[in-house]
């Protein structure tokens, strides 16, 4: 049975989508069959694989609103072991509203159970909010990766997110584990970046991935080329950092729930 990992954070622009696409590609490069699921109604995962409006058969929107079987929403990528399900951003506004307002928290969990045996990893790219879709993702997931952009207010936003996920864990998904917090858009020439890294590592300790994702132009170019950074330029720092992350993900067990103490410190520190 595969592991379902949600890439989540309540902030937009922190690198969730970039992490989902490039971590997924790296896991499949390492030989793991991987599915990427886009649950952001504004999501652009399809573009990251060079798909346009008329190339999409059905996406997560149809799973939520029209009971389309999830199997029918799976699309191939250039890499044999890497598939994706788009959110289908091109659907009309009414459908999109009903997706955001979906009343059940467990639609995604039930849908993914139908295909979980076909994959080693299922990665869910979450929207930048704590609404119904992120809830669906975190209730479906076994674990989560939380990207933290290296900026001044990073820990403040994190405190709110941790409070929410703690409540969700208690009420809906007691088995949810942290895979780790991931420092993104790191610029080691910048003193602020260094200060944020130190503070995040001090506060969250072993919960932070060793691998840090640098600010790198190849990563920003993914939607432009319609392929993961790894296929644009394997030697780029961006591609290599996500390969390192994938190796770390494969190597480490999920962090068990004695994370409570670090979590509490983070909430207080924020
Ligand atoms: N490590 C990085 N280096 C350079 N640009 C990045 C990096 N990570 C993300 N970006 C760019 O920053 C923007 C936001 O990233 P994205 O992954 O879409 O964030 P989110 O999904 O959290 O909203 C995008 O334009 C993306 O291309
Ligand atoms: Mg995104």
PDB file of C-alpha atoms and ligand atoms in Angstrom:
ATOM      1  CA  UNK A   1       0.000   0.000   0.000  1.00  0.00           C
ATOM      2  CA  UNK A   2       1.268   3.455  -0.869  1.00  0.00           C
ATOM      3  CA  UNK A   3       1.891   6.358   1.460  1.00  0.00           C
ATOM      4  CA  UNK A   4      -0.237   9.464   0.982  1.00  0.00           C
ATOM      5  CA  UNK A   5       1.747  12.650   1.661  1.00  0.00           C
ATOM      6  CA  UNK A   6       0.002  16.038   1.698  1.00  0.00           C
ATOM      7  CA  UNK A   7       2.105  19.099   0.854  1.00  0.00           C
ATOM      8  CA  UNK A   8       0.343  21.706   2.939  1.00  0.00           C
ATOM      9  CA  UNK A   9       0.619  25.185   4.402  1.00  0.00           C
ATOM     10  CA  UNK A  10      -1.930  27.899   4.906  1.00  0.00           C
ATOM     11  CA  UNK A  11       0.223  30.381   2.995  1.00  0.00           C
ATOM     12  CA  UNK A  12       0.373  30.755  -0.752  1.00  0.00           C
ATOM     13  CA  UNK A  13       3.629  31.182  -2.632  1.00  0.00           C
ATOM     14  CA  UNK A  14       5.768  29.128  -0.242  1.00  0.00           C
ATOM     15  CA  UNK A  15       6.661  26.389  -2.741  1.00  0.00           C
ATOM     16  CA  UNK A  16       3.923  23.766  -2.250  1.00  0.00           C
ATOM     17  CA  UNK A  17       3.292  23.209  -5.954  1.00  0.00           C
ATOM     18  CA  UNK A  18       6.988  23.375  -6.842  1.00  0.00           C
ATOM     19  CA  UNK A  19       7.700  20.814  -4.121  1.00  0.00           C
ATOM     20  CA  UNK A  20       4.843  18.530  -5.213  1.00  0.00           C
ATOM     21  CA  UNK A  21       5.951  18.431  -8.857  1.00  0.00           C
ATOM     22  CA  UNK A  22       9.685  18.111  -8.269  1.00  0.00           C
ATOM     23  CA  UNK A  23       9.548  15.760  -5.293  1.00  0.00           C
ATOM     24  CA  UNK A  24       7.128  13.557  -7.241  1.00  0.00           C
ATOM     25  CA  UNK A  25       9.423  13.492 -10.270  1.00  0.00           C
ATOM     26  CA  UNK A  26      12.419  12.675  -8.075  1.00  0.00           C
ATOM     27  CA  UNK A  27      10.643   9.825  -6.282  1.00  0.00           C
ATOM     28  CA  UNK A  28       9.706   8.285  -9.608  1.00  0.00           C
ATOM     29  CA  UNK A  29      13.297   8.728 -10.838  1.00  0.00           C
ATOM     30  CA  UNK A  30      14.395   6.711  -7.802  1.00  0.00           C
ATOM     31  CA  UNK A  31      12.089   3.912  -8.963  1.00  0.00           C
ATOM     32  CA  UNK A  32       8.959   4.585  -6.916  1.00  0.00           C
ATOM     33  CA  UNK A  33       5.617   4.674  -8.655  1.00  0.00           C
ATOM     34  CA  UNK A  34       4.179   8.070  -7.776  1.00  0.00           C
ATOM     35  CA  UNK A  35       0.876   9.860  -8.278  1.00  0.00           C
ATOM     36  CA  UNK A  36       0.501  13.610  -7.853  1.00  0.00           C
ATOM     37  CA  UNK A  37      -2.969  14.932  -7.027  1.00  0.00           C
ATOM     38  CA  UNK A  38      -3.783  18.627  -7.446  1.00  0.00           C
ATOM     39  CA  UNK A  39      -6.600  19.740  -5.151  1.00  0.00           C
ATOM     40  CA  UNK A  40      -6.048  23.477  -5.598  1.00  0.00           C
ATOM     41  CA  UNK A  41      -8.960  24.893  -7.653  1.00  0.00           C
ATOM     42  CA  UNK A  42      -6.519  27.507  -8.981  1.00  0.00           C
ATOM     43  CA  UNK A  43      -4.006  24.731  -9.453  1.00  0.00           C
ATOM     44  CA  UNK A  44      -1.539  24.622 -12.274  1.00  0.00           C
ATOM     45  CA  UNK A  45      -0.110  21.146 -12.029  1.00  0.00           C
ATOM     46  CA  UNK A  46      -1.390  20.275 -15.513  1.00  0.00           C
ATOM     47  CA  UNK A  47       0.643  23.174 -16.933  1.00  0.00           C
ATOM     48  CA  UNK A  48       3.719  21.852 -15.161  1.00  0.00           C
ATOM     49  CA  UNK A  49       3.422  18.748 -17.351  1.00  0.00           C
ATOM     50  CA  UNK A  50       2.728  20.609 -20.574  1.00  0.00           C
ATOM     51  CA  UNK A  51      -1.010  19.851 -20.609  1.00  0.00           C
ATOM     52  CA  UNK A  52      -3.486  22.435 -21.918  1.00  0.00           C
ATOM     53  CA  UNK A  53      -7.203  22.857 -21.494  1.00  0.00           C
ATOM     54  CA  UNK A  54      -8.294  20.268 -24.043  1.00  0.00           C
ATOM     55  CA  UNK A  55      -5.793  17.605 -22.993  1.00  0.00           C
ATOM     56  CA  UNK A  56      -7.557  16.994 -19.682  1.00  0.00           C
ATOM     57  CA  UNK A  57     -10.195  14.249 -19.573  1.00  0.00           C
ATOM     58  CA  UNK A  58     -11.355  14.812 -16.007  1.00  0.00           C
ATOM     59  CA  UNK A  59      -9.808  16.082 -12.808  1.00  0.00           C
ATOM     60  CA  UNK A  60     -10.321  16.172  -9.065  1.00  0.00           C
ATOM     61  CA  UNK A  61     -13.211  18.558  -9.564  1.00  0.00           C
ATOM     62  CA  UNK A  62     -15.189  15.824 -11.304  1.00  0.00           C
ATOM     63  CA  UNK A  63     -14.378  13.415  -8.471  1.00  0.00           C
ATOM     64  CA  UNK A  64     -15.844  15.868  -5.952  1.00  0.00           C
ATOM     65  CA  UNK A  65     -18.829  17.135  -7.876  1.00  0.00           C
ATOM     66  CA  UNK A  66     -19.795  14.480 -10.398  1.00  0.00           C
ATOM     67  CA  UNK A  67     -18.755  11.214  -8.769  1.00  0.00           C
ATOM     68  CA  UNK A  68     -16.406  10.419 -11.655  1.00  0.00           C
ATOM     69  CA  UNK A  69     -14.245   7.415 -10.606  1.00  0.00           C
ATOM     70  CA  UNK A  70     -10.781   8.645  -9.663  1.00  0.00           C
ATOM     71  CA  UNK A  71      -9.126   6.093 -11.979  1.00  0.00           C
ATOM     72  CA  UNK A  72     -10.528   7.990 -14.952  1.00  0.00           C
ATOM     73  CA  UNK A  73      -8.752  11.184 -13.873  1.00  0.00           C
ATOM     74  CA  UNK A  74      -5.219   9.799 -13.945  1.00  0.00           C
ATOM     75  CA  UNK A  75      -2.981  11.284 -16.664  1.00  0.00           C
ATOM     76  CA  UNK A  76       0.521  10.171 -17.720  1.00  0.00           C
ATOM     77  CA  UNK A  77       3.684  12.314 -17.702  1.00  0.00           C
ATOM     78  CA  UNK A  78       6.938  12.011 -19.620  1.00  0.00           C
ATOM     79  CA  UNK A  79       8.176   9.717 -16.841  1.00  0.00           C
ATOM     80  CA  UNK A  80       6.772   6.167 -16.830  1.00  0.00           C
ATOM     81  CA  UNK A  81       6.441   5.907 -13.068  1.00  0.00           C
ATOM     82  CA  UNK A  82       4.932   9.366 -12.558  1.00  0.00           C
ATOM     83  CA  UNK A  83       1.213  10.082 -13.048  1.00  0.00           C
ATOM     84  CA  UNK A  84      -0.960  13.023 -12.066  1.00  0.00           C
ATOM     85  CA  UNK A  85      -4.544  14.055 -11.482  1.00  0.00           C
ATOM     86  CA  UNK A  86      -5.244  17.696 -12.355  1.00  0.00           C
ATOM     87  CA  UNK A  87      -7.684  19.830 -10.405  1.00  0.00           C
ATOM     88  CA  UNK A  88      -9.102  20.926 -13.737  1.00  0.00           C
ATOM     89  CA  UNK A  89      -8.795  24.683 -13.440  1.00  0.00           C
ATOM     90  CA  UNK A  90     -10.524  25.106 -16.745  1.00  0.00           C
ATOM     91  CA  UNK A  91     -13.886  24.006 -15.417  1.00  0.00           C
ATOM     92  CA  UNK A  92     -16.544  26.658 -15.185  1.00  0.00           C
ATOM     93  CA  UNK A  93     -16.986  28.956 -12.216  1.00  0.00           C
ATOM     94  CA  UNK A  94     -20.126  27.238 -10.881  1.00  0.00           C
ATOM     95  CA  UNK A  95     -18.341  23.897 -10.710  1.00  0.00           C
ATOM     96  CA  UNK A  96     -15.383  25.494  -9.044  1.00  0.00           C
ATOM     97  CA  UNK A  97     -17.586  27.060  -6.375  1.00  0.00           C
ATOM     98  CA  UNK A  98     -19.208  23.727  -5.643  1.00  0.00           C
ATOM     99  CA  UNK A  99     -15.759  22.148  -5.338  1.00  0.00           C
ATOM    100  CA  UNK A 100     -14.719  24.718  -2.762  1.00  0.00           C
ATOM    101  CA  UNK A 101     -18.019  24.284  -0.927  1.00  0.00           C
ATOM    102  CA  UNK A 102     -17.973  20.446  -1.002  1.00  0.00           C
ATOM    103  CA  UNK A 103     -19.765  19.359   2.125  1.00  0.00           C
ATOM    104  CA  UNK A 104     -17.952  16.147   2.979  1.00  0.00           C
ATOM    105  CA  UNK A 105     -14.456  15.993   4.460  1.00  0.00           C
ATOM    106  CA  UNK A 106     -13.840  12.426   3.398  1.00  0.00           C
ATOM    107  CA  UNK A 107     -14.466  12.422  -0.370  1.00  0.00           C
ATOM    108  CA  UNK A 108     -10.771  12.393  -1.207  1.00  0.00           C
ATOM    109  CA  UNK A 109      -9.910   9.737   1.361  1.00  0.00           C
ATOM    110  CA  UNK A 110     -12.557   7.366  -0.056  1.00  0.00           C
ATOM    111  CA  UNK A 111     -11.497   8.069  -3.645  1.00  0.00           C
ATOM    112  CA  UNK A 112      -7.776   7.513  -2.985  1.00  0.00           C
ATOM    113  CA  UNK A 113      -8.444   4.226  -1.230  1.00  0.00           C
ATOM    114  CA  UNK A 114      -9.544   2.868  -4.621  1.00  0.00           C
ATOM    115  CA  UNK A 115      -6.101   3.375  -6.170  1.00  0.00           C
ATOM    116  CA  UNK A 116      -3.707   3.386  -3.240  1.00  0.00           C
ATOM    117  CA  UNK A 117      -2.450  -0.126  -4.009  1.00  0.00           C
ATOM    118  CA  UNK A 118      -1.216   0.949  -7.417  1.00  0.00           C
ATOM    119  CA  UNK A 119       1.324   3.464  -6.077  1.00  0.00           C
ATOM    120  CA  UNK A 120       4.277   3.708  -3.710  1.00  0.00           C
ATOM    121  CA  UNK A 121       3.637   7.399  -3.035  1.00  0.00           C
ATOM    122  CA  UNK A 122       0.624   9.630  -3.565  1.00  0.00           C
ATOM    123  CA  UNK A 123       1.431  13.315  -3.169  1.00  0.00           C
ATOM    124  CA  UNK A 124      -1.368  15.834  -2.665  1.00  0.00           C
ATOM    125  CA  UNK A 125      -0.731  19.476  -3.581  1.00  0.00           C
ATOM    126  CA  UNK A 126      -2.985  21.534  -1.278  1.00  0.00           C
ATOM    127  CA  UNK A 127      -4.508  24.971  -1.854  1.00  0.00           C
ATOM    128  CA  UNK A 128      -3.171  27.930   0.169  1.00  0.00           C
ATOM    129  CA  UNK A 129      -6.002  27.998   2.680  1.00  0.00           C
ATOM    130  CA  UNK A 130      -7.405  25.971   5.506  1.00  0.00           C
ATOM    131  CA  UNK A 131     -10.712  25.343   3.782  1.00  0.00           C
ATOM    132  CA  UNK A 132     -12.590  22.216   2.931  1.00  0.00           C
ATOM    133  CA  UNK A 133     -10.134  20.997   0.286  1.00  0.00           C
ATOM    134  CA  UNK A 134      -7.109  21.154   2.581  1.00  0.00           C
ATOM    135  CA  UNK A 135      -9.207  19.346   5.189  1.00  0.00           C
ATOM    136  CA  UNK A 136     -10.033  16.651   2.649  1.00  0.00           C
ATOM    137  CA  UNK A 137      -6.324  16.312   1.847  1.00  0.00           C
ATOM    138  CA  UNK A 138      -5.184  16.120   5.468  1.00  0.00           C
ATOM    139  CA  UNK A 139      -7.893  13.609   6.332  1.00  0.00           C
ATOM    140  CA  UNK A 140      -6.860  11.442   3.368  1.00  0.00           C
ATOM    141  CA  UNK A 141      -3.130  11.697   4.153  1.00  0.00           C
ATOM    142  CA  UNK A 142      -0.831   9.471   6.208  1.00  0.00           C
ATOM    143  CA  UNK A 143       1.675  12.257   6.565  1.00  0.00           C
ATOM    144  CA  UNK A 144       2.433  15.834   5.602  1.00  0.00           C
ATOM    145  CA  UNK A 145       5.308  17.964   4.410  1.00  0.00           C
ATOM    146  CA  UNK A 146       5.066  21.629   5.326  1.00  0.00           C
ATOM    147  CA  UNK A 147       7.145  24.024   3.193  1.00  0.00           C
ATOM    148  CA  UNK A 148       8.422  27.100   5.009  1.00  0.00           C
ATOM    149  CA  UNK A 149       9.593  29.972   2.888  1.00  0.00           C
ATOM    150  CA  UNK A 150      12.652  31.651   4.349  1.00  0.00           C
ATOM    151  CA  UNK A 151      11.164  34.996   5.292  1.00  0.00           C
ATOM    152  CA  UNK A 152      10.645  37.051   8.402  1.00  0.00           C
ATOM    153  CA  UNK A 153       7.074  36.010   9.249  1.00  0.00           C
ATOM    154  CA  UNK A 154       7.594  32.316   8.481  1.00  0.00           C
ATOM    155  CA  UNK A 155       7.071  31.084  12.025  1.00  0.00           C
ATOM    156  CA  UNK A 156       4.078  33.293  12.688  1.00  0.00           C
ATOM    157  CA  UNK A 157       2.039  31.715   9.890  1.00  0.00           C
ATOM    158  CA  UNK A 158       3.278  28.305  10.948  1.00  0.00           C
ATOM    159  CA  UNK A 159       1.886  28.646  14.469  1.00  0.00           C
ATOM    160  CA  UNK A 160      -1.652  29.109  13.149  1.00  0.00           C
ATOM    161  CA  UNK A 161      -1.260  26.178  10.782  1.00  0.00           C
ATOM    162  CA  UNK A 162       0.017  23.875  13.521  1.00  0.00           C
ATOM    163  CA  UNK A 163      -2.938  24.743  15.765  1.00  0.00           C
ATOM    164  CA  UNK A 164      -5.318  23.819  12.975  1.00  0.00           C
ATOM    165  CA  UNK A 165      -3.614  20.547  12.090  1.00  0.00           C
ATOM    166  CA  UNK A 166      -3.424  19.515  15.728  1.00  0.00           C
ATOM    167  CA  UNK A 167      -7.205  19.940  16.030  1.00  0.00           C
ATOM    168  CA  UNK A 168      -7.739  18.069  12.779  1.00  0.00           C
ATOM    169  CA  UNK A 169      -5.533  15.214  13.954  1.00  0.00           C
ATOM    170  CA  UNK A 170      -7.463  14.844  17.180  1.00  0.00           C
ATOM    171  CA  UNK A 171     -10.898  15.058  15.578  1.00  0.00           C
ATOM    172  CA  UNK A 172     -10.507  13.359  12.203  1.00  0.00           C
ATOM    173  CA  UNK A 173      -7.191  11.666  11.501  1.00  0.00           C
ATOM    174  CA  UNK A 174      -5.285  10.594  14.630  1.00  0.00           C
ATOM    175  CA  UNK A 175      -2.744   8.711  12.498  1.00  0.00           C
ATOM    176  CA  UNK A 176      -1.574  11.779  10.585  1.00  0.00           C
ATOM    177  CA  UNK A 177       2.205  12.192  10.946  1.00  0.00           C
ATOM    178  CA  UNK A 178       4.731  14.837  10.045  1.00  0.00           C
ATOM    179  CA  UNK A 179       7.132  13.890   7.273  1.00  0.00           C
ATOM    180  CA  UNK A 180       8.866  17.139   7.951  1.00  0.00           C
ATOM    181  CA  UNK A 181       9.122  20.887   7.562  1.00  0.00           C
ATOM    182  CA  UNK A 182      10.963  21.943   4.421  1.00  0.00           C
ATOM    183  CA  UNK A 183      12.905  25.191   4.113  1.00  0.00           C
ATOM    184  CA  UNK A 184      12.290  26.631   0.649  1.00  0.00           C
ATOM    185  CA  UNK A 185      13.617  29.534  -1.436  1.00  0.00           C
ATOM    186  CA  UNK A 186      16.758  29.632   0.648  1.00  0.00           C
ATOM    187  CA  UNK A 187      19.382  32.190  -0.296  1.00  0.00           C
ATOM    188  CA  UNK A 188      22.520  31.620   1.740  1.00  0.00           C
ATOM    189  CA  UNK A 189      23.954  34.996   0.685  1.00  0.00           C
ATOM    190  CA  UNK A 190      21.109  36.613   2.521  1.00  0.00           C
ATOM    191  CA  UNK A 191      21.435  37.149   6.288  1.00  0.00           C
ATOM    192  CA  UNK A 192      17.694  37.027   6.785  1.00  0.00           C
ATOM    193  CA  UNK A 193      17.561  33.557   5.230  1.00  0.00           C
ATOM    194  CA  UNK A 194      20.279  32.403   7.620  1.00  0.00           C
ATOM    195  CA  UNK A 195      18.456  33.833  10.640  1.00  0.00           C
ATOM    196  CA  UNK A 196      15.168  32.196   9.623  1.00  0.00           C
ATOM    197  CA  UNK A 197      16.912  28.833   9.083  1.00  0.00           C
ATOM    198  CA  UNK A 198      18.498  29.010  12.540  1.00  0.00           C
ATOM    199  CA  UNK A 199      15.226  29.936  14.200  1.00  0.00           C
ATOM    200  CA  UNK A 200      13.197  27.252  12.411  1.00  0.00           C
ATOM    201  CA  UNK A 201      15.792  24.554  13.134  1.00  0.00           C
ATOM    202  CA  UNK A 202      16.078  25.628  16.777  1.00  0.00           C
ATOM    203  CA  UNK A 203      12.296  25.638  17.235  1.00  0.00           C
ATOM    204  CA  UNK A 204      11.321  22.514  15.318  1.00  0.00           C
ATOM    205  CA  UNK A 205      14.570  20.600  15.740  1.00  0.00           C
ATOM    206  CA  UNK A 206      14.481  17.101  14.236  1.00  0.00           C
ATOM    207  CA  UNK A 207      11.258  17.826  12.394  1.00  0.00           C
ATOM    208  CA  UNK A 208      13.053  19.912   9.760  1.00  0.00           C
ATOM    209  CA  UNK A 209      14.473  18.162   6.663  1.00  0.00           C
ATOM    210  CA  UNK A 210      18.270  18.365   6.338  1.00  0.00           C
ATOM    211  CA  UNK A 211      17.726  19.196   2.677  1.00  0.00           C
ATOM    212  CA  UNK A 212      16.960  22.847   1.960  1.00  0.00           C
ATOM    213  CA  UNK A 213      15.575  24.061  -1.355  1.00  0.00           C
ATOM    214  CA  UNK A 214      17.585  26.988  -2.774  1.00  0.00           C
ATOM    215  CA  UNK A 215      16.062  29.844  -4.705  1.00  0.00           C
ATOM    216  CA  UNK A 216      16.799  28.606  -8.215  1.00  0.00           C
ATOM    217  CA  UNK A 217      15.680  29.772 -11.611  1.00  0.00           C
ATOM    218  CA  UNK A 218      15.183  26.241 -12.996  1.00  0.00           C
ATOM    219  CA  UNK A 219      12.486  25.654 -10.373  1.00  0.00           C
ATOM    220  CA  UNK A 220      10.681  28.837 -11.380  1.00  0.00           C
ATOM    221  CA  UNK A 221      10.818  27.717 -15.016  1.00  0.00           C
ATOM    222  CA  UNK A 222       8.839  24.489 -14.513  1.00  0.00           C
ATOM    223  CA  UNK A 223       5.443  25.802 -15.768  1.00  0.00           C
ATOM    224  CA  UNK A 224       7.191  27.522 -18.677  1.00  0.00           C
ATOM    225  CA  UNK A 225       8.849  24.347 -19.959  1.00  0.00           C
ATOM    226  CA  UNK A 226       5.966  22.085 -18.901  1.00  0.00           C
ATOM    227  CA  UNK A 227       8.259  19.602 -17.174  1.00  0.00           C
ATOM    228  CA  UNK A 228       9.862  19.091 -13.766  1.00  0.00           C
ATOM    229  CA  UNK A 229      13.225  20.842 -13.162  1.00  0.00           C
ATOM    230  CA  UNK A 230      14.874  17.476 -13.214  1.00  0.00           C
ATOM    231  CA  UNK A 231      13.939  17.007 -16.888  1.00  0.00           C
ATOM    232  CA  UNK A 232      14.919  20.567 -17.807  1.00  0.00           C
ATOM    233  CA  UNK A 233      18.390  20.383 -16.286  1.00  0.00           C
ATOM    234  CA  UNK A 234      19.261  17.478 -14.027  1.00  0.00           C
ATOM    235  CA  UNK A 235      22.451  19.155 -12.831  1.00  0.00           C
ATOM    236  CA  UNK A 236      20.747  22.363 -11.662  1.00  0.00           C
ATOM    237  CA  UNK A 237      20.828  23.110  -7.943  1.00  0.00           C
ATOM    238  CA  UNK A 238      17.033  23.078  -7.846  1.00  0.00           C
ATOM    239  CA  UNK A 239      16.698  19.639  -9.422  1.00  0.00           C
ATOM    240  CA  UNK A 240      19.472  18.211  -7.242  1.00  0.00           C
ATOM    241  CA  UNK A 241      17.933  19.578  -4.056  1.00  0.00           C
ATOM    242  CA  UNK A 242      14.624  17.821  -4.776  1.00  0.00           C
ATOM    243  CA  UNK A 243      16.492  14.593  -5.534  1.00  0.00           C
ATOM    244  CA  UNK A 244      18.156  14.912  -2.124  1.00  0.00           C
ATOM    245  CA  UNK A 245      14.766  15.529  -0.551  1.00  0.00           C
ATOM    246  CA  UNK A 246      13.323  12.426  -2.219  1.00  0.00           C
ATOM    247  CA  UNK A 247      16.220  10.356  -0.865  1.00  0.00           C
ATOM    248  CA  UNK A 248      15.551  11.738   2.607  1.00  0.00           C
ATOM    249  CA  UNK A 249      11.836  10.977   2.316  1.00  0.00           C
ATOM    250  CA  UNK A 250      12.532   7.389   1.258  1.00  0.00           C
ATOM    251  CA  UNK A 251      15.098   6.879   4.012  1.00  0.00           C
ATOM    252  CA  UNK A 252      13.200   8.249   6.986  1.00  0.00           C
ATOM    253  CA  UNK A 253      10.263   6.768   8.734  1.00  0.00           C
ATOM    254  CA  UNK A 254       7.453   9.143   9.548  1.00  0.00           C
ATOM    255  CA  UNK A 255       8.103  11.209  12.621  1.00  0.00           C
ATOM    256  CA  UNK A 256       5.911   9.808  15.379  1.00  0.00           C
ATOM    257  CA  UNK A 257       3.633  11.927  17.469  1.00  0.00           C
ATOM    258  CA  UNK A 258       6.137  12.890  20.139  1.00  0.00           C
ATOM    259  CA  UNK A 259       6.467  15.922  17.965  1.00  0.00           C
ATOM    260  CA  UNK A 260       3.995  17.549  20.323  1.00  0.00           C
ATOM    261  CA  UNK A 261       6.699  19.318  22.302  1.00  0.00           C
ATOM    262  CA  UNK A 262       8.403  20.940  19.308  1.00  0.00           C
ATOM    263  CA  UNK A 263       5.029  21.740  17.869  1.00  0.00           C
ATOM    264  CA  UNK A 264       4.011  23.479  21.064  1.00  0.00           C
ATOM    265  CA  UNK A 265       7.265  25.451  21.102  1.00  0.00           C
ATOM    266  CA  UNK A 266       6.613  26.578  17.539  1.00  0.00           C
ATOM    267  CA  UNK A 267       3.134  27.761  18.376  1.00  0.00           C
ATOM    268  CA  UNK A 268       4.439  29.704  21.368  1.00  0.00           C
ATOM    269  CA  UNK A 269       7.421  31.080  19.410  1.00  0.00           C
ATOM    270  CA  UNK A 270       5.071  32.389  16.770  1.00  0.00           C
TER     271      UNK A 270
HETATM  272  N1  LIG B   1      13.032  27.304  -4.904  1.00  0.00           N
HETATM  273  C1  LIG B   1      12.498  28.180  -5.761  1.00  0.00           C
HETATM  274  N2  LIG B   1      13.297  28.998  -6.492  1.00  0.00           N
HETATM  275  C2  LIG B   1      12.765  29.919  -7.325  1.00  0.00           C
HETATM  276  N3  LIG B   1      11.442  30.094  -7.526  1.00  0.00           N
HETATM  277  C3  LIG B   1      10.598  29.299  -6.824  1.00  0.00           C
HETATM  278  C4  LIG B   1      11.080  28.306  -5.910  1.00  0.00           C
HETATM  279  N4  LIG B   1      10.006  27.671  -5.374  1.00  0.00           N
HETATM  280  C5  LIG B   1       8.912  28.242  -5.911  1.00  0.00           C
HETATM  281  N5  LIG B   1       9.259  29.218  -6.788  1.00  0.00           N
HETATM  282  C6  LIG B   1       8.350  30.106  -7.520  1.00  0.00           C
HETATM  283  O1  LIG B   1       7.612  30.840  -6.540  1.00  0.00           O
HETATM  284  C7  LIG B   1       6.246  30.922  -6.903  1.00  0.00           C
HETATM  285  C8  LIG B   1       5.379  30.246  -5.841  1.00  0.00           C
HETATM  286  O2  LIG B   1       5.711  28.882  -5.769  1.00  0.00           O
HETATM  287  P1  LIG B   1       4.594  27.736  -5.708  1.00  0.00           P
HETATM  288  O3  LIG B   1       5.312  26.440  -5.694  1.00  0.00           O
HETATM  289  O4  LIG B   1       3.576  27.951  -6.770  1.00  0.00           O
HETATM  290  O5  LIG B   1       3.960  28.042  -4.282  1.00  0.00           O
HETATM  291  P2  LIG B   1       2.553  27.583  -3.647  1.00  0.00           P
HETATM  292  O6  LIG B   1       2.108  26.357  -4.346  1.00  0.00           O
HETATM  293  O7  LIG B   1       2.873  27.376  -2.190  1.00  0.00           O
HETATM  294  O8  LIG B   1       1.617  28.746  -3.845  1.00  0.00           O
HETATM  295  C9  LIG B   1       6.114  30.267  -8.266  1.00  0.00           C
HETATM  296  O9  LIG B   1       6.214  31.258  -9.234  1.00  0.00           O
HETATM  297  C10 LIG B   1       7.325  29.330  -8.333  1.00  0.00           C
HETATM  298  O10 LIG B   1       7.761  29.107  -9.649  1.00  0.00           O
HETATM  299 MG1  LIG B   2       0.277  25.937  -5.309  1.00  0.00          MG
END
